[in-house]
Amino acid sequence: MSGYRLHDTAALLAALVVPLLVALALVPFRTDLSATNAALILVVAVVAVAALGTRVAGALAALSAAAWFDFFLTEPYQRFLIAGRDDIETAVLLLVVALVVSQLAVHARRLRRTVITDAAHLSSLQGTARLTEDGRSPEAVVEYVRRELVSLLGLRGCRFEYGTLMGNLPRLQHDGGLWLHRPGRVTEYAGWPDGETELRVVGGGHYYGRFLLDPLPGPLPPEQDRLVAVALAAQAGSALDTAGLSHQG
C-alpha cells in the first residue's frame, strides 16, 4: 500500500517538474524554435510522465506543460500572458492534445498490465491442470496451489490443513469476498484482517481441508486475483476428490 502511495506521489511530482525542466531547456532556443515545435516537445514530456503515472498525473502534466509554455516560451517572457494570437492557439492546442494523449498513454499502460496479469493467471490455472492430467499426486497439486497463492495474493506465507475446521477465521469466499461469520454478527473486510484467513478446499461436494493464508497488512488484492485464488483452491479440491482421499462432510 505504501509502495502505491509512493509511486503516485512520485508521478505527481514528475508531472509538475518534468514539463518545467523541459521548458527551461528550451529557453536558449526559443527565438529560433517555432512555438509549434516547442509545444510538440512538451507533449512528448507529458506522454513520458503519463506512461509511468496515473490519469491525474497525466492531466497535471498537461496543465503544467501549457503553463510553462506560456511563461517561458511565448512573449512576453516570464509572465503568464500571451500576446500573439498564434501563440494563444498553440497553447490551447498544446493543452488539449497533451490532455488527450496523456490519457491514452495511461489507458495503454493499464491495458498492457491487464494483459500481463491475465496471462499470469492463465498460467497458474494451466499449471494446476497439467499436474492433474499428468497423474501427479493430490499432495503435489496442493503444494503447487499453495505456492501460487503466496505469489498471487502477496502473502507472507500459506499452509494447507487437511480435514479440520478449528477456530472461527475470516474466510475468502467463492465470490472473492472476505467475510467473518459469527453468531449475530457478519463482517466484510476491505483489507486483510489480523491473523490467518481460510480458503476452503471442496471437491465433489466434499470438504477436504483449507488453505490458511498469512497475509501482510494492507488492502485486499484486486478482485480478479482473489477469484483466481478461489479457482486454484477448487482445482486442488478436484484433485483430492479424484484421488478418493478421506474427507470431512
PDB file of C-alpha atoms in Angstrom:
ATOM      1  CA  MET A   1       0.000   0.000   0.000  1.00  0.00           C
ATOM      2  CA  SER A   2       2.811   2.417   0.901  1.00  0.00           C
ATOM      3  CA  GLY A   3       4.513   1.452  -2.355  1.00  0.00           C
ATOM      4  CA  TYR A   4       1.476   2.535  -4.344  1.00  0.00           C
ATOM      5  CA  ARG A   5       1.271   5.839  -2.447  1.00  0.00           C
ATOM      6  CA  LEU A   6       4.973   6.478  -3.039  1.00  0.00           C
ATOM      7  CA  HIS A   7       4.587   5.760  -6.768  1.00  0.00           C
ATOM      8  CA  ASP A   8       1.570   8.066  -7.065  1.00  0.00           C
ATOM      9  CA  THR A   9       3.358  10.850  -5.192  1.00  0.00           C
ATOM     10  CA  ALA A  10       6.431  10.490  -7.412  1.00  0.00           C
ATOM     11  CA  ALA A  11       4.217  10.589 -10.523  1.00  0.00           C
ATOM     12  CA  LEU A  12       2.523  13.806  -9.367  1.00  0.00           C
ATOM     13  CA  LEU A  13       5.888  15.375  -8.589  1.00  0.00           C
ATOM     14  CA  ALA A  14       7.171  14.389 -12.037  1.00  0.00           C
ATOM     15  CA  ALA A  15       4.032  15.890 -13.597  1.00  0.00           C
ATOM     16  CA  LEU A  16       4.982  19.243 -12.121  1.00  0.00           C
ATOM     17  CA  VAL A  17       8.746  19.113 -12.555  1.00  0.00           C
ATOM     18  CA  VAL A  18       9.360  17.391 -15.910  1.00  0.00           C
ATOM     19  CA  PRO A  19       7.475  19.918 -18.106  1.00  0.00           C
ATOM     20  CA  LEU A  20       9.201  22.729 -16.173  1.00  0.00           C
ATOM     21  CA  LEU A  21      12.656  21.270 -16.818  1.00  0.00           C
ATOM     22  CA  VAL A  22      11.894  20.688 -20.497  1.00  0.00           C
ATOM     23  CA  ALA A  23      10.623  24.255 -20.894  1.00  0.00           C
ATOM     24  CA  LEU A  24      13.743  25.607 -19.187  1.00  0.00           C
ATOM     25  CA  ALA A  25      15.919  23.532 -21.505  1.00  0.00           C
ATOM     26  CA  LEU A  26      14.169  25.138 -24.496  1.00  0.00           C
ATOM     27  CA  VAL A  27      14.648  28.715 -23.270  1.00  0.00           C
ATOM     28  CA  PRO A  28      18.049  29.222 -25.006  1.00  0.00           C
ATOM     29  CA  PHE A  29      16.450  28.191 -28.316  1.00  0.00           C
ATOM     30  CA  ARG A  30      13.111  29.970 -28.034  1.00  0.00           C
ATOM     31  CA  THR A  31      13.986  32.680 -30.550  1.00  0.00           C
ATOM     32  CA  ASP A  32      14.912  30.113 -33.202  1.00  0.00           C
ATOM     33  CA  LEU A  33      12.410  27.392 -32.265  1.00  0.00           C
ATOM     34  CA  SER A  34       8.851  27.770 -33.504  1.00  0.00           C
ATOM     35  CA  ALA A  35       6.083  27.712 -30.937  1.00  0.00           C
ATOM     36  CA  THR A  36       4.600  24.634 -32.617  1.00  0.00           C
ATOM     37  CA  ASN A  37       7.821  22.659 -32.325  1.00  0.00           C
ATOM     38  CA  ALA A  38       8.263  23.711 -28.697  1.00  0.00           C
ATOM     39  CA  ALA A  39       4.706  22.572 -27.977  1.00  0.00           C
ATOM     40  CA  LEU A  40       5.346  19.190 -29.598  1.00  0.00           C
ATOM     41  CA  ILE A  41       8.430  18.669 -27.453  1.00  0.00           C
ATOM     42  CA  LEU A  42       6.389  19.434 -24.339  1.00  0.00           C
ATOM     43  CA  VAL A  43       3.726  16.950 -25.464  1.00  0.00           C
ATOM     44  CA  VAL A  44       6.430  14.268 -25.573  1.00  0.00           C
ATOM     45  CA  ALA A  45       7.345  15.156 -21.969  1.00  0.00           C
ATOM     46  CA  VAL A  46       3.703  14.862 -20.933  1.00  0.00           C
ATOM     47  CA  VAL A  47       3.394  11.431 -22.567  1.00  0.00           C
ATOM     48  CA  ALA A  48       6.535  10.268 -20.750  1.00  0.00           C
ATOM     49  CA  VAL A  49       5.013  11.248 -17.401  1.00  0.00           C
ATOM     50  CA  ALA A  50       1.616   9.733 -18.234  1.00  0.00           C
ATOM     51  CA  ALA A  51       3.169   6.445 -19.355  1.00  0.00           C
ATOM     52  CA  LEU A  52       4.579   5.948 -15.851  1.00  0.00           C
ATOM     53  CA  GLY A  53       1.901   7.632 -13.757  1.00  0.00           C
ATOM     54  CA  THR A  54      -1.849   7.883 -13.269  1.00  0.00           C
ATOM     55  CA  ARG A  55      -4.600   9.729 -15.092  1.00  0.00           C
ATOM     56  CA  VAL A  56      -4.350  12.542 -12.554  1.00  0.00           C
ATOM     57  CA  ALA A  57      -0.600  12.790 -13.107  1.00  0.00           C
ATOM     58  CA  GLY A  58      -1.132  12.885 -16.879  1.00  0.00           C
ATOM     59  CA  ALA A  59      -3.699  15.677 -16.607  1.00  0.00           C
ATOM     60  CA  LEU A  60      -1.472  17.616 -14.212  1.00  0.00           C
ATOM     61  CA  ALA A  61       1.492  17.236 -16.579  1.00  0.00           C
ATOM     62  CA  ALA A  62      -0.628  18.620 -19.431  1.00  0.00           C
ATOM     63  CA  LEU A  63      -1.613  21.649 -17.371  1.00  0.00           C
ATOM     64  CA  SER A  64       1.984  22.127 -16.253  1.00  0.00           C
ATOM     65  CA  ALA A  65       3.247  21.957 -19.848  1.00  0.00           C
ATOM     66  CA  ALA A  66       0.736  24.555 -21.014  1.00  0.00           C
ATOM     67  CA  ALA A  67       1.591  26.881 -18.125  1.00  0.00           C
ATOM     68  CA  TRP A  68       5.368  26.719 -18.638  1.00  0.00           C
ATOM     69  CA  PHE A  69       4.962  27.043 -22.395  1.00  0.00           C
ATOM     70  CA  ASP A  70       3.155  30.314 -21.731  1.00  0.00           C
ATOM     71  CA  PHE A  71       5.631  31.506 -19.086  1.00  0.00           C
ATOM     72  CA  PHE A  72       8.938  30.676 -20.774  1.00  0.00           C
ATOM     73  CA  LEU A  73       8.356  30.227 -24.486  1.00  0.00           C
ATOM     74  CA  THR A  74       5.872  32.920 -25.567  1.00  0.00           C
ATOM     75  CA  GLU A  75       6.143  36.684 -25.463  1.00  0.00           C
ATOM     76  CA  PRO A  76       6.107  38.498 -23.101  1.00  0.00           C
ATOM     77  CA  TYR A  77       8.550  36.099 -21.449  1.00  0.00           C
ATOM     78  CA  GLN A  78       8.458  35.265 -17.727  1.00  0.00           C
ATOM     79  CA  ARG A  79       4.826  36.326 -17.493  1.00  0.00           C
ATOM     80  CA  PHE A  80       1.643  34.268 -17.605  1.00  0.00           C
ATOM     81  CA  LEU A  81       0.417  36.280 -20.546  1.00  0.00           C
ATOM     82  CA  ILE A  82       0.382  35.584 -24.290  1.00  0.00           C
ATOM     83  CA  ALA A  83       0.356  38.498 -26.696  1.00  0.00           C
ATOM     84  CA  GLY A  84       0.232  36.776 -30.077  1.00  0.00           C
ATOM     85  CA  ARG A  85      -2.944  35.124 -31.380  1.00  0.00           C
ATOM     86  CA  ASP A  86      -0.991  32.284 -32.971  1.00  0.00           C
ATOM     87  CA  ASP A  87       0.755  31.584 -29.654  1.00  0.00           C
ATOM     88  CA  ILE A  88      -2.613  31.539 -27.892  1.00  0.00           C
ATOM     89  CA  GLU A  89      -3.922  28.957 -30.362  1.00  0.00           C
ATOM     90  CA  THR A  90      -0.754  26.897 -29.987  1.00  0.00           C
ATOM     91  CA  ALA A  91      -1.030  26.989 -26.170  1.00  0.00           C
ATOM     92  CA  VAL A  92      -4.659  25.869 -26.302  1.00  0.00           C
ATOM     93  CA  LEU A  93      -3.844  23.078 -28.742  1.00  0.00           C
ATOM     94  CA  LEU A  94      -0.910  22.051 -26.558  1.00  0.00           C
ATOM     95  CA  LEU A  95      -3.213  21.718 -23.559  1.00  0.00           C
ATOM     96  CA  VAL A  96      -5.905  19.799 -25.458  1.00  0.00           C
ATOM     97  CA  VAL A  97      -3.517  17.457 -27.263  1.00  0.00           C
ATOM     98  CA  ALA A  98      -1.444  16.844 -24.123  1.00  0.00           C
ATOM     99  CA  LEU A  99      -4.585  16.006 -22.121  1.00  0.00           C
ATOM    100  CA  VAL A 100      -5.888  13.575 -24.755  1.00  0.00           C
ATOM    101  CA  VAL A 101      -2.554  11.898 -25.455  1.00  0.00           C
ATOM    102  CA  SER A 102      -1.680  11.599 -21.751  1.00  0.00           C
ATOM    103  CA  GLN A 103      -4.953   9.808 -21.015  1.00  0.00           C
ATOM    104  CA  LEU A 104      -4.411   7.485 -23.975  1.00  0.00           C
ATOM    105  CA  ALA A 105      -0.922   6.701 -22.670  1.00  0.00           C
ATOM    106  CA  VAL A 106      -2.282   5.840 -19.223  1.00  0.00           C
ATOM    107  CA  HIS A 107      -5.002   3.653 -20.782  1.00  0.00           C
ATOM    108  CA  ALA A 108      -2.445   1.820 -22.920  1.00  0.00           C
ATOM    109  CA  ARG A 109      -0.248   1.171 -19.880  1.00  0.00           C
ATOM    110  CA  ARG A 110      -3.183  -0.194 -17.896  1.00  0.00           C
ATOM    111  CA  LEU A 111      -4.280  -2.359 -20.823  1.00  0.00           C
ATOM    112  CA  ARG A 112      -0.773  -3.800 -21.086  1.00  0.00           C
ATOM    113  CA  ARG A 113      -0.739  -4.501 -17.344  1.00  0.00           C
ATOM    114  CA  THR A 114      -4.127  -6.241 -17.629  1.00  0.00           C
ATOM    115  CA  VAL A 115      -2.894  -8.446 -20.473  1.00  0.00           C
ATOM    116  CA  ILE A 116       0.209  -9.416 -18.477  1.00  0.00           C
ATOM    117  CA  THR A 117      -1.875 -10.125 -15.370  1.00  0.00           C
ATOM    118  CA  ASP A 118      -4.390 -12.236 -17.289  1.00  0.00           C
ATOM    119  CA  ALA A 119      -1.564 -14.232 -18.852  1.00  0.00           C
ATOM    120  CA  ALA A 120      -0.079 -14.899 -15.392  1.00  0.00           C
ATOM    121  CA  HIS A 121      -3.472 -16.012 -14.071  1.00  0.00           C
ATOM    122  CA  LEU A 122      -3.979 -18.353 -17.007  1.00  0.00           C
ATOM    123  CA  SER A 123      -0.515 -19.805 -16.487  1.00  0.00           C
ATOM    124  CA  SER A 124      -1.303 -20.562 -12.829  1.00  0.00           C
ATOM    125  CA  LEU A 125      -4.555 -22.336 -13.688  1.00  0.00           C
ATOM    126  CA  GLN A 126      -2.966 -24.246 -16.553  1.00  0.00           C
ATOM    127  CA  GLY A 127      -0.142 -25.377 -14.280  1.00  0.00           C
ATOM    128  CA  THR A 128      -2.593 -26.985 -11.876  1.00  0.00           C
ATOM    129  CA  ALA A 129      -4.476 -28.628 -14.721  1.00  0.00           C
ATOM    130  CA  ARG A 130      -1.255 -30.062 -16.163  1.00  0.00           C
ATOM    131  CA  LEU A 131      -0.299 -31.625 -12.828  1.00  0.00           C
ATOM    132  CA  THR A 132      -3.690 -33.332 -12.650  1.00  0.00           C
ATOM    133  CA  GLU A 133      -3.508 -34.506 -16.265  1.00  0.00           C
ATOM    134  CA  ASP A 134      -0.021 -35.915 -15.694  1.00  0.00           C
ATOM    135  CA  GLY A 135      -1.327 -38.059 -12.847  1.00  0.00           C
ATOM    136  CA  ARG A 136       0.622 -36.246 -10.147  1.00  0.00           C
ATOM    137  CA  SER A 137      -0.366 -36.896  -6.559  1.00  0.00           C
ATOM    138  CA  PRO A 138      -3.001 -34.648  -4.964  1.00  0.00           C
ATOM    139  CA  GLU A 139      -0.340 -33.588  -2.463  1.00  0.00           C
ATOM    140  CA  ALA A 140       1.737 -32.244  -5.366  1.00  0.00           C
ATOM    141  CA  VAL A 141      -1.262 -30.321  -6.647  1.00  0.00           C
ATOM    142  CA  VAL A 142      -1.934 -28.887  -3.188  1.00  0.00           C
ATOM    143  CA  GLU A 143       1.692 -27.825  -2.819  1.00  0.00           C
ATOM    144  CA  TYR A 144       1.660 -26.192  -6.244  1.00  0.00           C
ATOM    145  CA  VAL A 145      -1.509 -24.276  -5.396  1.00  0.00           C
ATOM    146  CA  ARG A 146      -0.044 -23.236  -2.043  1.00  0.00           C
ATOM    147  CA  ARG A 147       2.971 -21.670  -3.747  1.00  0.00           C
ATOM    148  CA  GLU A 148       0.803 -19.982  -6.358  1.00  0.00           C
ATOM    149  CA  LEU A 149      -1.400 -18.461  -3.642  1.00  0.00           C
ATOM    150  CA  VAL A 150       1.616 -16.941  -1.906  1.00  0.00           C
ATOM    151  CA  SER A 151       2.702 -15.273  -5.130  1.00  0.00           C
ATOM    152  CA  LEU A 152      -0.762 -14.349  -6.389  1.00  0.00           C
ATOM    153  CA  LEU A 153      -2.040 -12.768  -3.165  1.00  0.00           C
ATOM    154  CA  GLY A 154       1.277 -11.384  -1.951  1.00  0.00           C
ATOM    155  CA  LEU A 155       1.198 -13.462   1.230  1.00  0.00           C
ATOM    156  CA  ARG A 156       3.777 -13.740   3.957  1.00  0.00           C
ATOM    157  CA  GLY A 157       3.065 -17.461   3.996  1.00  0.00           C
ATOM    158  CA  CYS A 158       0.447 -20.129   3.416  1.00  0.00           C
ATOM    159  CA  ARG A 159      -0.151 -23.664   4.701  1.00  0.00           C
ATOM    160  CA  PHE A 160      -2.674 -26.387   3.976  1.00  0.00           C
ATOM    161  CA  GLU A 161      -4.642 -28.039   6.749  1.00  0.00           C
ATOM    162  CA  TYR A 162      -6.405 -31.311   5.985  1.00  0.00           C
ATOM    163  CA  GLY A 163      -9.914 -32.068   7.146  1.00  0.00           C
ATOM    164  CA  THR A 164     -10.355 -29.820  10.187  1.00  0.00           C
ATOM    165  CA  LEU A 165     -12.458 -26.776  10.920  1.00  0.00           C
ATOM    166  CA  MET A 166     -10.892 -25.436  14.093  1.00  0.00           C
ATOM    167  CA  GLY A 167     -11.486 -21.810  15.061  1.00  0.00           C
ATOM    168  CA  ASN A 168     -13.638 -19.092  13.607  1.00  0.00           C
ATOM    169  CA  LEU A 169     -11.471 -17.475  10.943  1.00  0.00           C
ATOM    170  CA  PRO A 170     -12.218 -14.902   8.255  1.00  0.00           C
ATOM    171  CA  ARG A 171     -12.963 -16.734   5.021  1.00  0.00           C
ATOM    172  CA  LEU A 172     -12.185 -15.945   1.408  1.00  0.00           C
ATOM    173  CA  GLN A 173     -15.460 -16.858  -0.289  1.00  0.00           C
ATOM    174  CA  HIS A 174     -16.159 -18.256  -3.761  1.00  0.00           C
ATOM    175  CA  ASP A 175     -17.199 -14.765  -4.984  1.00  0.00           C
ATOM    176  CA  GLY A 176     -13.880 -13.248  -3.925  1.00  0.00           C
ATOM    177  CA  GLY A 177     -15.309 -11.501  -0.865  1.00  0.00           C
ATOM    178  CA  LEU A 178     -13.705 -11.797   2.555  1.00  0.00           C
ATOM    179  CA  TRP A 179     -16.126 -12.389   5.411  1.00  0.00           C
ATOM    180  CA  LEU A 180     -16.190 -13.382   9.062  1.00  0.00           C
ATOM    181  CA  HIS A 181     -19.423 -15.030  10.210  1.00  0.00           C
ATOM    182  CA  ARG A 182     -20.102 -15.002  13.935  1.00  0.00           C
ATOM    183  CA  PRO A 183     -23.332 -15.513  15.886  1.00  0.00           C
ATOM    184  CA  GLY A 184     -25.364 -12.358  15.463  1.00  0.00           C
ATOM    185  CA  ARG A 185     -22.656 -10.579  13.507  1.00  0.00           C
ATOM    186  CA  VAL A 186     -21.254 -10.720   9.970  1.00  0.00           C
ATOM    187  CA  THR A 187     -18.177  -8.698   8.999  1.00  0.00           C
ATOM    188  CA  GLU A 188     -16.950  -7.910   5.497  1.00  0.00           C
ATOM    189  CA  TYR A 189     -13.324  -6.864   5.057  1.00  0.00           C
ATOM    190  CA  ALA A 190     -11.813  -4.368   2.612  1.00  0.00           C
ATOM    191  CA  GLY A 191      -8.308  -5.076   3.916  1.00  0.00           C
ATOM    192  CA  TRP A 192      -6.586  -8.149   5.289  1.00  0.00           C
ATOM    193  CA  PRO A 193      -7.622  -8.828   8.901  1.00  0.00           C
ATOM    194  CA  ASP A 194      -5.087  -9.688  11.578  1.00  0.00           C
ATOM    195  CA  GLY A 195      -4.069 -13.320  11.733  1.00  0.00           C
ATOM    196  CA  GLU A 196      -4.841 -16.082   9.266  1.00  0.00           C
ATOM    197  CA  THR A 197      -7.613 -16.219   6.675  1.00  0.00           C
ATOM    198  CA  GLU A 198      -9.038 -19.509   5.455  1.00  0.00           C
ATOM    199  CA  LEU A 199      -9.684 -20.558   1.887  1.00  0.00           C
ATOM    200  CA  ARG A 200     -11.686 -23.759   1.938  1.00  0.00           C
ATOM    201  CA  VAL A 201     -10.988 -26.643  -0.438  1.00  0.00           C
ATOM    202  CA  VAL A 202     -14.047 -28.528  -1.662  1.00  0.00           C
ATOM    203  CA  GLY A 203     -14.241 -31.228  -4.313  1.00  0.00           C
ATOM    204  CA  GLY A 204     -17.262 -33.227  -5.452  1.00  0.00           C
ATOM    205  CA  GLY A 205     -19.346 -31.548  -2.750  1.00  0.00           C
ATOM    206  CA  HIS A 206     -16.969 -32.732  -0.016  1.00  0.00           C
ATOM    207  CA  TYR A 207     -14.792 -30.619   2.258  1.00  0.00           C
ATOM    208  CA  TYR A 208     -11.148 -31.754   2.236  1.00  0.00           C
ATOM    209  CA  GLY A 209      -9.370 -29.002   4.104  1.00  0.00           C
ATOM    210  CA  ARG A 210      -8.365 -25.385   3.828  1.00  0.00           C
ATOM    211  CA  PHE A 211      -5.507 -23.152   2.887  1.00  0.00           C
ATOM    212  CA  LEU A 212      -4.578 -20.890   5.775  1.00  0.00           C
ATOM    213  CA  LEU A 213      -3.419 -17.609   4.319  1.00  0.00           C
ATOM    214  CA  ASP A 214      -0.951 -15.481   6.265  1.00  0.00           C
ATOM    215  CA  PRO A 215      -1.154 -12.040   4.612  1.00  0.00           C
ATOM    216  CA  LEU A 216       0.896  -8.909   5.018  1.00  0.00           C
ATOM    217  CA  PRO A 217      -1.041  -5.952   6.462  1.00  0.00           C
ATOM    218  CA  GLY A 218      -2.756  -3.838   3.836  1.00  0.00           C
ATOM    219  CA  PRO A 219      -5.638  -3.770   1.362  1.00  0.00           C
ATOM    220  CA  LEU A 220      -7.015  -6.884  -0.255  1.00  0.00           C
ATOM    221  CA  PRO A 221      -5.579  -7.856  -3.647  1.00  0.00           C
ATOM    222  CA  PRO A 222      -7.665  -6.984  -6.730  1.00  0.00           C
ATOM    223  CA  GLU A 223     -10.898  -8.942  -7.072  1.00  0.00           C
ATOM    224  CA  GLN A 224      -9.586 -10.754 -10.141  1.00  0.00           C
ATOM    225  CA  ASP A 225      -6.632 -12.105  -8.148  1.00  0.00           C
ATOM    226  CA  ARG A 226      -8.945 -13.291  -5.394  1.00  0.00           C
ATOM    227  CA  LEU A 227     -11.231 -15.062  -7.863  1.00  0.00           C
ATOM    228  CA  VAL A 228      -8.234 -16.841  -9.394  1.00  0.00           C
ATOM    229  CA  ALA A 229      -7.188 -17.906  -5.870  1.00  0.00           C
ATOM    230  CA  VAL A 230     -10.641 -19.413  -5.334  1.00  0.00           C
ATOM    231  CA  ALA A 231     -10.387 -21.210  -8.699  1.00  0.00           C
ATOM    232  CA  LEU A 232      -6.984 -22.637  -7.737  1.00  0.00           C
ATOM    233  CA  ALA A 233      -8.417 -23.926  -4.465  1.00  0.00           C
ATOM    234  CA  ALA A 234     -11.260 -25.544  -6.413  1.00  0.00           C
ATOM    235  CA  GLN A 235      -8.719 -27.295  -8.646  1.00  0.00           C
ATOM    236  CA  ALA A 236      -6.951 -28.610  -5.552  1.00  0.00           C
ATOM    237  CA  GLY A 237     -10.294 -29.874  -4.255  1.00  0.00           C
ATOM    238  CA  SER A 238     -11.000 -31.605  -7.554  1.00  0.00           C
ATOM    239  CA  ALA A 239      -7.592 -33.326  -7.431  1.00  0.00           C
ATOM    240  CA  LEU A 240      -8.210 -34.514  -3.867  1.00  0.00           C
ATOM    241  CA  ASP A 241     -11.681 -35.765  -4.753  1.00  0.00           C
ATOM    242  CA  THR A 242     -10.436 -37.602  -7.845  1.00  0.00           C
ATOM    243  CA  ALA A 243      -7.825 -39.357  -5.716  1.00  0.00           C
ATOM    244  CA  GLY A 244     -10.600 -40.544  -3.403  1.00  0.00           C
ATOM    245  CA  LEU A 245      -8.993 -39.243  -0.205  1.00  0.00           C
ATOM    246  CA  SER A 246     -10.985 -39.204   3.010  1.00  0.00           C
ATOM    247  CA  HIS A 247     -12.971 -36.038   3.547  1.00  0.00           C
ATOM    248  CA  GLN A 248     -14.994 -34.194   6.124  1.00  0.00           C
ATOM    249  CA  GLY A 249     -18.689 -33.960   5.373  1.00  0.00           C
TER     250      GLY A 249
END
